[in-house]
XYZ file of C-alpha atoms in Angstrom:
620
model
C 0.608 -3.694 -19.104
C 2.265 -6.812 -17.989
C -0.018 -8.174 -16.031
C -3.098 -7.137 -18.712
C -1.309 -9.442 -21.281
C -1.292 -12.104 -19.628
C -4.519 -12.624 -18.599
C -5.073 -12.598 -22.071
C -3.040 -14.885 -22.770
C -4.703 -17.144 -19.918
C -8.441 -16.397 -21.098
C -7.370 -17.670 -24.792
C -5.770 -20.350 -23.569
C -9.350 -21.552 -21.526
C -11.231 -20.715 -24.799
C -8.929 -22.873 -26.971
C -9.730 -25.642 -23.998
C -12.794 -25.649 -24.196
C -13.092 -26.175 -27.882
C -14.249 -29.507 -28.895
C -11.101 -31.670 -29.509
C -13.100 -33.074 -33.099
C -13.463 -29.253 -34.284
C -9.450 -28.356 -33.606
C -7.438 -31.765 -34.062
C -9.569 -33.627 -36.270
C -7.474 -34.670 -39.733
C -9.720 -35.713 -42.356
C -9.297 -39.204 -44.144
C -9.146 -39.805 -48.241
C -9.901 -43.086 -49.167
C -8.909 -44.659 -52.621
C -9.851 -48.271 -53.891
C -12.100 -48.924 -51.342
C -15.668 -48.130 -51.206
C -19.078 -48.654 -49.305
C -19.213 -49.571 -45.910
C -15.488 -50.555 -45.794
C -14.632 -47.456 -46.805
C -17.116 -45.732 -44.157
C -15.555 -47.877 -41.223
C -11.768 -46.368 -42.320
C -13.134 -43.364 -42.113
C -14.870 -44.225 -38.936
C -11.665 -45.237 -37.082
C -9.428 -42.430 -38.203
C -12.195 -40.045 -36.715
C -10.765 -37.903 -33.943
C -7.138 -39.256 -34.680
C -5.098 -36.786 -32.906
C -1.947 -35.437 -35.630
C -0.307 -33.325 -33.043
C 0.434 -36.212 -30.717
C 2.161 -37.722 -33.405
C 5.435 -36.901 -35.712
C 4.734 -37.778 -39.323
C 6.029 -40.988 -39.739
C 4.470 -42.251 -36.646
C 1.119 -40.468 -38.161
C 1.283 -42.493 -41.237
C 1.738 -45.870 -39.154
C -1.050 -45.138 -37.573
C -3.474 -44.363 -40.067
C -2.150 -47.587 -41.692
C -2.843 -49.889 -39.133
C -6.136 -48.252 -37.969
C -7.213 -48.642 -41.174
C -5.998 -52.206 -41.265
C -7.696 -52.874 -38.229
C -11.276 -51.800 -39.923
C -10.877 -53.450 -42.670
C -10.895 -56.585 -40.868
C -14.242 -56.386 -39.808
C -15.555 -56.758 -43.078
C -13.216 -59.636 -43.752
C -10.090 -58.078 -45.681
C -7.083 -59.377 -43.167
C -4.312 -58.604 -46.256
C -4.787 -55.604 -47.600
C -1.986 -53.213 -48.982
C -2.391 -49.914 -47.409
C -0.266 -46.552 -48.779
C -0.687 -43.437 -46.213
C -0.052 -39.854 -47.736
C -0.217 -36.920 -45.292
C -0.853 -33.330 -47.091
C 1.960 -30.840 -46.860
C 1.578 -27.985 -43.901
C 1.683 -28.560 -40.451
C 0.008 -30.541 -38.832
C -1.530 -31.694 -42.156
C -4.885 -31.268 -43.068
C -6.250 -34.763 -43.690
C -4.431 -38.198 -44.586
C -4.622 -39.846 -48.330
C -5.077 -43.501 -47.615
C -4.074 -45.505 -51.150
C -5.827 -49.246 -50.410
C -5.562 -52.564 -52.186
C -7.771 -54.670 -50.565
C -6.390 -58.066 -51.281
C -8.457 -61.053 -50.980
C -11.656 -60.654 -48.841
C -11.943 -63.943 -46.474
C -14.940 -66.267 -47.126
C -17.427 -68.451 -44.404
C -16.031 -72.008 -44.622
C -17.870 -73.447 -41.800
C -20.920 -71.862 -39.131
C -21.364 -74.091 -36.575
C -24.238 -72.748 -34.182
C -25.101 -74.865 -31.242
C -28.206 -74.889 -27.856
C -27.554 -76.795 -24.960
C -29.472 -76.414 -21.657
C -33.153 -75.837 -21.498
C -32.693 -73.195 -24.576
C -32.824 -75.748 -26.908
C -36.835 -76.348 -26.436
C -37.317 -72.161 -26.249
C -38.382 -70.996 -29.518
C -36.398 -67.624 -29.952
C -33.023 -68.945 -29.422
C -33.674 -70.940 -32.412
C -35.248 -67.823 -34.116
C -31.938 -65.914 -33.290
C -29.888 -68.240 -35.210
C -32.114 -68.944 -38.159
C -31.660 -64.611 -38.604
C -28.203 -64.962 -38.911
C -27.690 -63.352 -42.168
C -24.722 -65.020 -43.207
C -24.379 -67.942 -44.872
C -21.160 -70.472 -45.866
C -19.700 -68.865 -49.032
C -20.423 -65.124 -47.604
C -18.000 -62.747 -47.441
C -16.852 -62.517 -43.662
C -18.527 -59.550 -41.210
C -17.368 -59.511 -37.937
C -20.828 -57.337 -36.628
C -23.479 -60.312 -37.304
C -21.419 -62.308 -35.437
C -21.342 -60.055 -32.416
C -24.919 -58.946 -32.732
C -26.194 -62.452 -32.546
C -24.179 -62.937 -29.492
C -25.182 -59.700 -27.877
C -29.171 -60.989 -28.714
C -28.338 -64.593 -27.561
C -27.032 -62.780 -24.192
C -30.459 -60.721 -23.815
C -32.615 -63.583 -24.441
C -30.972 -65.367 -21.338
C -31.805 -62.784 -19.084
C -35.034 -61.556 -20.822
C -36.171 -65.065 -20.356
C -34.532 -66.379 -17.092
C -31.471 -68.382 -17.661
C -29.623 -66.709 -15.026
C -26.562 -69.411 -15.237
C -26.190 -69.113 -19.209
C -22.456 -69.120 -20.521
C -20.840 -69.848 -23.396
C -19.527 -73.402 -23.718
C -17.835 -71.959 -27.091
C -17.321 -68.621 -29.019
C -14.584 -68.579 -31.699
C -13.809 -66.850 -34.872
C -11.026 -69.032 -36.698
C -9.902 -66.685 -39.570
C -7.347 -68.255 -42.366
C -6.383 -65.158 -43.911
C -3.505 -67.666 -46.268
C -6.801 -69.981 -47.138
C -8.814 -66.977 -47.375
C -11.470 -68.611 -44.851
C -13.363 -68.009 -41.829
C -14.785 -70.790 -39.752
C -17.360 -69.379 -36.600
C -18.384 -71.083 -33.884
C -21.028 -70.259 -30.912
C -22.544 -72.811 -28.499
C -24.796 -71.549 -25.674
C -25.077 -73.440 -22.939
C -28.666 -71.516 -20.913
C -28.244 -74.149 -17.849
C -31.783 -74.208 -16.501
C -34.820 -71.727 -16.925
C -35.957 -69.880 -13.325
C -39.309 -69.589 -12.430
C -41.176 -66.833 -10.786
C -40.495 -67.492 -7.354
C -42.987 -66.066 -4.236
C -43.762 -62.238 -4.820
C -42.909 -60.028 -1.595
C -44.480 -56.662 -1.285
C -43.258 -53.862 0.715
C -43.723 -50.064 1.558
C -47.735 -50.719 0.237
C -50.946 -48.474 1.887
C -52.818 -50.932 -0.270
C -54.044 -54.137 0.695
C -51.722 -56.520 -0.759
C -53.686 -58.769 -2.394
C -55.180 -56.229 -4.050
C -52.257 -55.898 -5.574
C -51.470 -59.213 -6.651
C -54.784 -59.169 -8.852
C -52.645 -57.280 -11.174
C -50.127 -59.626 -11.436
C -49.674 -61.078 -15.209
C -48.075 -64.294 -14.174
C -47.982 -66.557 -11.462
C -45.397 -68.335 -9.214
C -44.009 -71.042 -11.102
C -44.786 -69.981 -14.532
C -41.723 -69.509 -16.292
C -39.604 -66.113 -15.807
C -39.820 -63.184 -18.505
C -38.532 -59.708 -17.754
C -41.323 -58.031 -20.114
C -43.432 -59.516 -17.208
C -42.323 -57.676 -15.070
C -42.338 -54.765 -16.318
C -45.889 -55.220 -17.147
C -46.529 -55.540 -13.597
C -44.335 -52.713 -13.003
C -46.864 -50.522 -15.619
C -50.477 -51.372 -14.029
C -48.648 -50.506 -10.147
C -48.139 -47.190 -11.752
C -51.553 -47.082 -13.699
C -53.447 -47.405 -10.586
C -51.907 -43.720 -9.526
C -51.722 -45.038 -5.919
C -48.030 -44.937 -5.594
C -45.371 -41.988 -5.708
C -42.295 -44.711 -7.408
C -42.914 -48.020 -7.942
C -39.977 -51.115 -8.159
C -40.437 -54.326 -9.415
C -37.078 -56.665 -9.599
C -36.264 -60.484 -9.546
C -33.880 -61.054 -6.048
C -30.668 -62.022 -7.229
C -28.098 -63.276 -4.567
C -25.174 -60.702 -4.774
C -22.528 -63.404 -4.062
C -23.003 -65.128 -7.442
C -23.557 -61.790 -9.326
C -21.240 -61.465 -12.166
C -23.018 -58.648 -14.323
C -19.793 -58.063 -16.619
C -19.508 -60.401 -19.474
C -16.274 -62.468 -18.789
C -13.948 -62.962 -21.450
C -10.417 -63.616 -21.879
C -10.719 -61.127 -24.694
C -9.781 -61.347 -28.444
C -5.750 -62.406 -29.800
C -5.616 -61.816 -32.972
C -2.515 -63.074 -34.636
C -2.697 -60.974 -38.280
C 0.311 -61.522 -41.012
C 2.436 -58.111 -40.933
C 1.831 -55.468 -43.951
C 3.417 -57.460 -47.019
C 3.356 -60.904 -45.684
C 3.655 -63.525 -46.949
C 0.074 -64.842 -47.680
C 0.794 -68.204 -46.228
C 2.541 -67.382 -43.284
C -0.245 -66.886 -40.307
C -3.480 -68.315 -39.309
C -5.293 -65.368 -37.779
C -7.564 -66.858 -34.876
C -10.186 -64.993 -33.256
C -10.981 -66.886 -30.173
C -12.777 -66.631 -26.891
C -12.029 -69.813 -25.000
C -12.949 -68.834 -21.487
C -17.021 -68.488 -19.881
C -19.102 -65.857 -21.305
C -21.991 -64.479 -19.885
C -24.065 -63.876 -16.585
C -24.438 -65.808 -13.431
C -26.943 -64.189 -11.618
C -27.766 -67.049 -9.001
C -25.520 -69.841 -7.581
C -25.740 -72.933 -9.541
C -28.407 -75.042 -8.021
C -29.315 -79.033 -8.641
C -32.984 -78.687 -8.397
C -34.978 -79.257 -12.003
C -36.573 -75.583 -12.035
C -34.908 -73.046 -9.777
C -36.797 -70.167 -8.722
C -36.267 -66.272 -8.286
C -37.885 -64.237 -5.752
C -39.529 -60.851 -7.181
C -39.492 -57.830 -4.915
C -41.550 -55.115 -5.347
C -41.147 -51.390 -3.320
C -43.639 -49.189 -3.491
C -43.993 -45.722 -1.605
C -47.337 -43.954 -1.662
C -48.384 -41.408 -3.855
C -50.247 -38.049 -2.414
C -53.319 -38.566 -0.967
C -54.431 -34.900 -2.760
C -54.095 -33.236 -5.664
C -55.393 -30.378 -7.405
C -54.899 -28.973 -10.394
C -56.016 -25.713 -12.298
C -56.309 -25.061 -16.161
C -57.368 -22.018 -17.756
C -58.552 -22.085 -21.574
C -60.165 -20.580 -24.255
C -62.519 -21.479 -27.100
C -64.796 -19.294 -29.407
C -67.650 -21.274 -28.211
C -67.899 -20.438 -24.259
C -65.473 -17.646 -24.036
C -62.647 -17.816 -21.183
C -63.178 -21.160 -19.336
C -61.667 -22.352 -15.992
C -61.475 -25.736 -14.376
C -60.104 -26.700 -11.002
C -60.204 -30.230 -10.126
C -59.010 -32.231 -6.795
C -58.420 -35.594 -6.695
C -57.836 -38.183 -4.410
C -56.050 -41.344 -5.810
C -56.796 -43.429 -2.570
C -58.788 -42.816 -0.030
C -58.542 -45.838 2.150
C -56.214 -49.693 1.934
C -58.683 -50.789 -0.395
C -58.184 -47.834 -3.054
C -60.988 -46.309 -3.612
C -60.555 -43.218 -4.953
C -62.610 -39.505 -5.238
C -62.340 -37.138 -7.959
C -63.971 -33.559 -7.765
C -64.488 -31.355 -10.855
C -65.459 -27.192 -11.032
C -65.913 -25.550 -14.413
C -66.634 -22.144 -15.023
C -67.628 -20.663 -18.597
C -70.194 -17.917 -19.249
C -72.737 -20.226 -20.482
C -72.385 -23.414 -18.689
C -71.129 -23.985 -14.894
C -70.943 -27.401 -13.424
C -69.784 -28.966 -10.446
C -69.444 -32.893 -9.863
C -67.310 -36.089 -8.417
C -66.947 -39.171 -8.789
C -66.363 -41.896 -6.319
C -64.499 -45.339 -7.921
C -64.599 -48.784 -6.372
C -62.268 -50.831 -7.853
C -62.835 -54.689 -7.828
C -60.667 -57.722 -8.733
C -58.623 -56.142 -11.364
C -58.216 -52.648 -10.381
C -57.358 -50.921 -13.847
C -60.454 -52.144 -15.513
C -63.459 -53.736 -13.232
C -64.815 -50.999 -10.904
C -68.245 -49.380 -9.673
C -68.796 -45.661 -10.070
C -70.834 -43.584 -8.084
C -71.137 -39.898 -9.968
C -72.559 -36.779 -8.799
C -73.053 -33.498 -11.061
C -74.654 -29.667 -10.874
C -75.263 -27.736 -13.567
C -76.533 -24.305 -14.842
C -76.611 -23.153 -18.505
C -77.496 -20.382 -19.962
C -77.121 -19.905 -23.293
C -78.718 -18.415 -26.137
C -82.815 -19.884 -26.150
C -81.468 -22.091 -22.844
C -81.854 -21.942 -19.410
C -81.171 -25.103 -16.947
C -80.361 -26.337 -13.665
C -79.624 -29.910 -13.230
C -78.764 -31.757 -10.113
C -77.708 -35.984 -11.239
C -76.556 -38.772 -9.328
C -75.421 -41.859 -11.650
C -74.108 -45.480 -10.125
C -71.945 -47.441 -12.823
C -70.118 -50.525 -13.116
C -67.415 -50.258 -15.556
C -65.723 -52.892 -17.955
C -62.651 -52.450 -19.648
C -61.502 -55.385 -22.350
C -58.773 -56.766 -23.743
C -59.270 -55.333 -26.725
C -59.090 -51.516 -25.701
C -63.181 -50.980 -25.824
C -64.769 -49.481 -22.089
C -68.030 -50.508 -21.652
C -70.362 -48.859 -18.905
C -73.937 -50.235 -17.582
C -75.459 -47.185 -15.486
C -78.626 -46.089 -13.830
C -78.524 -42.083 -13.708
C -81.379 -39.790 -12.256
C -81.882 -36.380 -12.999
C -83.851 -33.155 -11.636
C -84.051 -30.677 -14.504
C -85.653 -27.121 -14.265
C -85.324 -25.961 -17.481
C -86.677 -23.432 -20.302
C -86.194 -24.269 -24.037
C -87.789 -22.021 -26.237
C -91.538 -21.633 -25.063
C -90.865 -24.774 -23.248
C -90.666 -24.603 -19.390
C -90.940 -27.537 -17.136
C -89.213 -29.226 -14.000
C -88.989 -33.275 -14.408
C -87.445 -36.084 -12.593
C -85.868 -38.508 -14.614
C -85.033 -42.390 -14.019
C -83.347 -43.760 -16.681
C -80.635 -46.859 -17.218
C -78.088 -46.785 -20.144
C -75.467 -48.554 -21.525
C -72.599 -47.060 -22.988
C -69.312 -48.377 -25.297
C -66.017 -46.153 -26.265
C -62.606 -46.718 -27.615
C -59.602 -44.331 -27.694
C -56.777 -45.204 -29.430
C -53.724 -43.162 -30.280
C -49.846 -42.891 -31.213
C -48.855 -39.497 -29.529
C -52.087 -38.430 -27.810
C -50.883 -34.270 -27.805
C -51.123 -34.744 -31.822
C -51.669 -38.279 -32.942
C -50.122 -39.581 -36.177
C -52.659 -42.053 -36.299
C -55.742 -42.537 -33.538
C -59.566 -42.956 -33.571
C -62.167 -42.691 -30.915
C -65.532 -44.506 -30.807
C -68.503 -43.672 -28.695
C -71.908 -45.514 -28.567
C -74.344 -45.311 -26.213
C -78.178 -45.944 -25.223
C -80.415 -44.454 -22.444
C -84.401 -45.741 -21.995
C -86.771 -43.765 -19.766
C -90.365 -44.953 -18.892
C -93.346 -44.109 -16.421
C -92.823 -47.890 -14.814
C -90.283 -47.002 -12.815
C -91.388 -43.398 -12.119
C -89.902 -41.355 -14.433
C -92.142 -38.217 -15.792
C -91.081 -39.027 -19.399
C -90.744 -41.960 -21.493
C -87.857 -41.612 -24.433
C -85.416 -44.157 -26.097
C -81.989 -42.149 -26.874
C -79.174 -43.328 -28.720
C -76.113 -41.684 -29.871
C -72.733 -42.459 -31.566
C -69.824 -41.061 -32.773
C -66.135 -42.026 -34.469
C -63.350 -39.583 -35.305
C -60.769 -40.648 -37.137
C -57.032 -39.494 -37.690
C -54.448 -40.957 -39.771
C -51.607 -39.347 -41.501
C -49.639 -39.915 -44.640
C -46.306 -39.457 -45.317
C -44.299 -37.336 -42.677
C -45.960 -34.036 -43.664
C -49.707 -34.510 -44.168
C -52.950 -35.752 -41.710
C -56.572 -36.751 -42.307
C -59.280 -35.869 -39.536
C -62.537 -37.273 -40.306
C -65.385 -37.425 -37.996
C -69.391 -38.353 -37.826
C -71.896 -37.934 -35.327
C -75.017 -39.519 -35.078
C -78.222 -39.083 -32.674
C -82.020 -39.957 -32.282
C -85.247 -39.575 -29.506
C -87.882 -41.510 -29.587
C -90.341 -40.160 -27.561
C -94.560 -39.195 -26.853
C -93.799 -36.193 -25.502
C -90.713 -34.391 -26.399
C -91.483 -31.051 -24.520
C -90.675 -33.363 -21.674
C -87.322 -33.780 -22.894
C -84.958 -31.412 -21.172
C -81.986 -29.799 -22.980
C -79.315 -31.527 -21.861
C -80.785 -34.413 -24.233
C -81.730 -32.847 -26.826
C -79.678 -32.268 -30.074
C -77.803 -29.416 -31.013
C -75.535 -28.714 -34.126
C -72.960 -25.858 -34.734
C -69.486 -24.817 -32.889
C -65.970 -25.054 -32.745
C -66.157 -29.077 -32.585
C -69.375 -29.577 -34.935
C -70.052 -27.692 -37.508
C -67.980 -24.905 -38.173
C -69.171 -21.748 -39.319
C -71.999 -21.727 -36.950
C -72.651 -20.576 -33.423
C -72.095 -22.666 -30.307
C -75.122 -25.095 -30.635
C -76.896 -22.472 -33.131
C -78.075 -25.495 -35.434
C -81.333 -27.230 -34.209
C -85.260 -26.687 -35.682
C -87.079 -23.431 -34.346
C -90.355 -22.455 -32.878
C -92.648 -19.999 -34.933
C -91.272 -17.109 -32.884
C -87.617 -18.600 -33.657
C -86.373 -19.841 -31.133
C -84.349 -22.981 -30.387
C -86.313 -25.925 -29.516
C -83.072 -28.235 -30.024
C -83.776 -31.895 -32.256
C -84.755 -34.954 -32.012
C -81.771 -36.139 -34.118
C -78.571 -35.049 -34.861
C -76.607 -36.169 -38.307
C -73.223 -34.268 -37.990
C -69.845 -35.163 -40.780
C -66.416 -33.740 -41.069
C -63.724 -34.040 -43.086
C -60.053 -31.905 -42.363
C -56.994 -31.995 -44.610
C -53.801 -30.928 -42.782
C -50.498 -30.015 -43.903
C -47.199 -29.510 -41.960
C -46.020 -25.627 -43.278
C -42.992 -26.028 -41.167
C -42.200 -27.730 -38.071
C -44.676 -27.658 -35.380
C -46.827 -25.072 -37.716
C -49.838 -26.997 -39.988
C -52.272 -25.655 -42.309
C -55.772 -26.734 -42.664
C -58.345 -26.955 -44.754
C -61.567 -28.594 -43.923
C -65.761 -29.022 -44.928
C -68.403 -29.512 -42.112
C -72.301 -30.370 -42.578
C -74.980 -31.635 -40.368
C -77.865 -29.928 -38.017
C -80.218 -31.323 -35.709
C -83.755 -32.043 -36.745
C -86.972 -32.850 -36.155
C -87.142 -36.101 -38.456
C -84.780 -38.613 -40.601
C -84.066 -37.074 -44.083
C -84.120 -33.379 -43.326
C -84.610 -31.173 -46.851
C -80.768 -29.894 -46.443
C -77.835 -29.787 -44.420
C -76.123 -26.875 -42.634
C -72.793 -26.928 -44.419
C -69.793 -24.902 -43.481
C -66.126 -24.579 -45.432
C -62.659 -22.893 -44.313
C -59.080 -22.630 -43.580
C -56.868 -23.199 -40.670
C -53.643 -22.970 -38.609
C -52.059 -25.326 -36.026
C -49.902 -25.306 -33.401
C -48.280 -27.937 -31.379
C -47.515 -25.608 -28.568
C -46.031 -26.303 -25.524
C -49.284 -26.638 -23.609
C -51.003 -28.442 -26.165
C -52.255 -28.013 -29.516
C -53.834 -24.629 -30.670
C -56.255 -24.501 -33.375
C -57.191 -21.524 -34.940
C -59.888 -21.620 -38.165
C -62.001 -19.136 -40.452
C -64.889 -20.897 -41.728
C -67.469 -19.679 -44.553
C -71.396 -21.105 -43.378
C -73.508 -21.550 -46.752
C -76.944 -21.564 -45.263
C -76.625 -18.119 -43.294
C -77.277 -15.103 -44.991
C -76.611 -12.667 -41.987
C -72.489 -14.248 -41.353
C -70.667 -14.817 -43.728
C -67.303 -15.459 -41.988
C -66.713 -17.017 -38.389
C -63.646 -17.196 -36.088
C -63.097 -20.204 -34.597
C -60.618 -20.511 -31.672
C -59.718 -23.781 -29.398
C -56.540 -25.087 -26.708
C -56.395 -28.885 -26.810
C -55.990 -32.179 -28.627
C -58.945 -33.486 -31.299
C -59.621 -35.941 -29.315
């Protein structure tokens, strides 16, 4: 029995440890005659205060002067504080009475550059923020946050010997004034020094193409982290480490500082007893090289890389009401040899469509957006009025600008054997194009704001040997933005044309079809295009498609959806009327991506008048 009560009494005891201190010990503060953030920084500092390490008198005290103590940072230095502890023990929260007294005032700001800062633009900015001004009220956290930003901007921008020649608060709580002080001495600006390389499978000066500055140009640490980014962009490395080389002997990473005295009249004081001074006489800041005498020192940057895998494969499984179950397995190869070239391999597997392909990149001088592509593909479909095979081999050189737009210059031929309709014939195709796209988004599994782009054109002719002559063009532009916290707008338009002498020539992977989970809802996977007299799908010679979604967050990751489609493929510009369908929706942010889920009503068909739509994945 003995023995059973106590090892009770030692399992409460571990429970009542392993309580949060805060939920058990914390006494709650009352403040009276002070309010705003004064009054939330008393609070603040009498947060956790322990009552049972403390009798009651020595509890009081120590509310008193913690509250004393954060009052000063919003420039009250005399204020009369009254402490009241609530009966019971230990007492249940602490009634502080407070008289402010006077609040001290900004006599005198006297913010000074020396060294090289004084021709760099942002110091100056940082000072000009300041929010206080002479005749302000005196708060201690502007003070500290502008040197905290003066600090960052030394080593953002490579004044690795910066200090502070001066740093003082001088606070006259009997003249009720404040005067501040803060002169930066930066000592030189470093340089980018010469850039050493190690632990690379990639020719080296491959990599220095991607550097964004070059040795001598003045240092900035957002540069290297933008070098840092396109190493890792290029998937060619496992970890990659970009750092300036700093000379450990002169490394003094801790800000040094004598500290703050403070020198504050006691509780009832006479008002023009003490100066309280604030002061910070001594060197703050970081030396991260050895003081040299030359004009423009330089740092060394060191960059480790270790290689990534030279395979990898991957596997996804999805479904979607237009092709049923789908599977794709993909291997890639990052790198394939010290000059990065790289080879991707693609399988998918639906019941109407199965294709298998690659692609072989080249990069050139800048790897992330100059390259040639060499692109293979086989195909089969069979669906509905549609029955292909087509083999395609494609060479491209790809662009990609400044300003986030891809553009592609390609010469693609393709073997189609193919039956569309009453159509059945076997061409060879030989046929240049150009094509232009833009992605942007903010949160690419469900943007809160992105739109995607697409424009491209393809011209086929006899000249060169190909058994049909067409000029195609396409475009489309989706668009997402959302407003407010709780609501999204997904807009989208598609747009296509053929110009051709012979469309029966045209095989079905370029023609025009309308209808589907990504199209026009309400209709059948690629149901929409003009028919032959025994109605069957022919597909279009253009395609006009619109969409326009309205979503709205239900609750958390759960949206509703309501949205209107139209469009159809055609024969000719200004067909008599539009396929249009209508519905509602659900979405999902699951953890493997966005699920969309939609009943839509189709106008135009008389034989459904409801469809299910189903799809796994992002809009765009």
């Amino acid at each position: 029995m003995e023995n059973r009560l106590a090892l009770r009494l030692i399992a409460a005891t571990l429970m009542l440890s392993l309580l949060p201190a805060s939920t058990v010990l914390a006494i709650e503060a009352r403040v009276e005659g002070l309010k705003g953030d004064p009054a939330a920084n008393v609070r603040h500092y009498l947060d956790g205060l322990d009552e049972n390490q403390y009798s009651r008198s020595r509890l009081e005290g120590e509310s008193r002067r913690r509250a004393a103590e954060a009052m000063r940072a919003y420039g009250y230095y005399e204020p009369k504080i009254e402490a009241r502890l609530a009966e019971g023990e230990p007492p249940e929260y602490v009634e502080l009475i407070i008289d402010p007294g006077p609040r001290v005032r900004i006599e005198t700001l006297d913010f000074r550059l020396e060294g090289d800062a004084r021709e760099d633009p942002p110091f100056q900015e940082a000072i000009d923020d300041f929010p206080l001004t002479v005749g302000d009220p005196l708060v201690h956290a502007p003070y500290d946050s502008l040197r905290g930003r003066l600090a960052n901007l030394s080593l953002e921008r490579g004044y690795f010997e910066w200090r502070y020649a001066d740093r003082r608060m001088e606070v006259r709580p009997f003249d009720e004034s404040a005067r501040l002080y803060l002169t930066l001495d930066s000592g030189p600006r470093y340089r980018f020094g010469d850039v050493s390389i190690s632990g690379s499978h990639i020719e080296p000066d491959r990599l220095r193409r991607l550097l964004p500055f070059t040795p001598g140009a003045p240092y900035l640490a957002g540069e290297l982290a933008t070098f840092n980014q396109r190493l890792g962009q290029t998937e060619w490395f496992r970890s990659v480490t970009v750092r300036p080389r700093l000379e450990s002997s002169s490394l003094a990473l801790e800000e040094r500082s004598p500290g703050w005295a403070e020198a504050v009249a006691s509780e009832g004081g006479s008002r023009y007893g003490t100066t309280a001074r604030v002061s910070a006489a001594g060197l703050g800041g970081v030396t991260a090289l050895a003081a040299r005498q030359e004009e423009h020192p330089s740092v060394p940057i060191d960059v480790k890389v270790a290689p990534a895998e030279r395979h990898r494969f991957e596997v996804g499984v999805g479904y979607a009401t237009d092709v049923g179950p789908r599977l794709r397995f993909s291997w890639d190869q990052p790198w394939i040899n010290r000059y990065g070239h790289g080879l991707d391999h693609d399988l998918y597997l639906s019941a109407p469509q199965q294709r298998f392909g690659g692609v072989y990149t080249l990069p050139l001088d800048n790897p992330l957006r100059d390259s040639y592509r060499f692109q293979y593909g086989l195909s089969h479909k069979d669906s509905d009025d549609t029955r292909s095979l087509e083999a395609t081999l494609e060479g491209a050189r790809r662009w990609e600008f400044e300003n986030g737009w891809i553009q592609h210059l390609y010469v693609r031929t393709t073997y189609e054997d193919f039956t569309q309709g009453n159509d059945s014939e076997q061409v060879l195709l030989l046929y240049p194009g150009m094509r232009w796209s833009r992605t942007r988004t903010r949160n690419p599994t469900f943007p809160s704001w992105g739109d995607h782009q697409r424009l491209s054109l393809e011209i086929s002719d006899g000249l060169w040997g190909s058994d049909a002559d067409f000029v195609r063009m396409t475009g489309e532009s989706r668009w997402i933005r959302k407003i407010g916290t709780d609501n999204r707008v997904v807009t989208g338009l598609g747009l296509g044309a053929i110009e051709t002498s012979d469309f029966s020539l045209i095989p079905p992977s370029l023609r025009f079809f309308a209808g589907g989970d990504n199209s026009v809802r309400g209709y059948g996977y690629e149901s929409l295009s003009p028919r032959d007299d025994e109605g069957n799908l022919t597909g279009g010679q253009q395609l006009l498609t619109y969409s326009l979604e309205w979503q709205h967050r239900v609750t958390g990751d759960w949206w509703g959806a309501a949205f209107v489609d139209t469009g159809d493929a055609f024969e000719e510009w200004g067909p008599d009327d539009l396929k249009t369908g209508a519905g509602l929706g659900v979405r999902w942010i699951s953890p493997v991506g966005p699920i969309r889920l939609d009943i839509a009503h189709p106008f135009d068909d008389e034989d459904n008048s409801w469809r299910l739509h189903f799809a796994i994945g992002p809009e765009f």
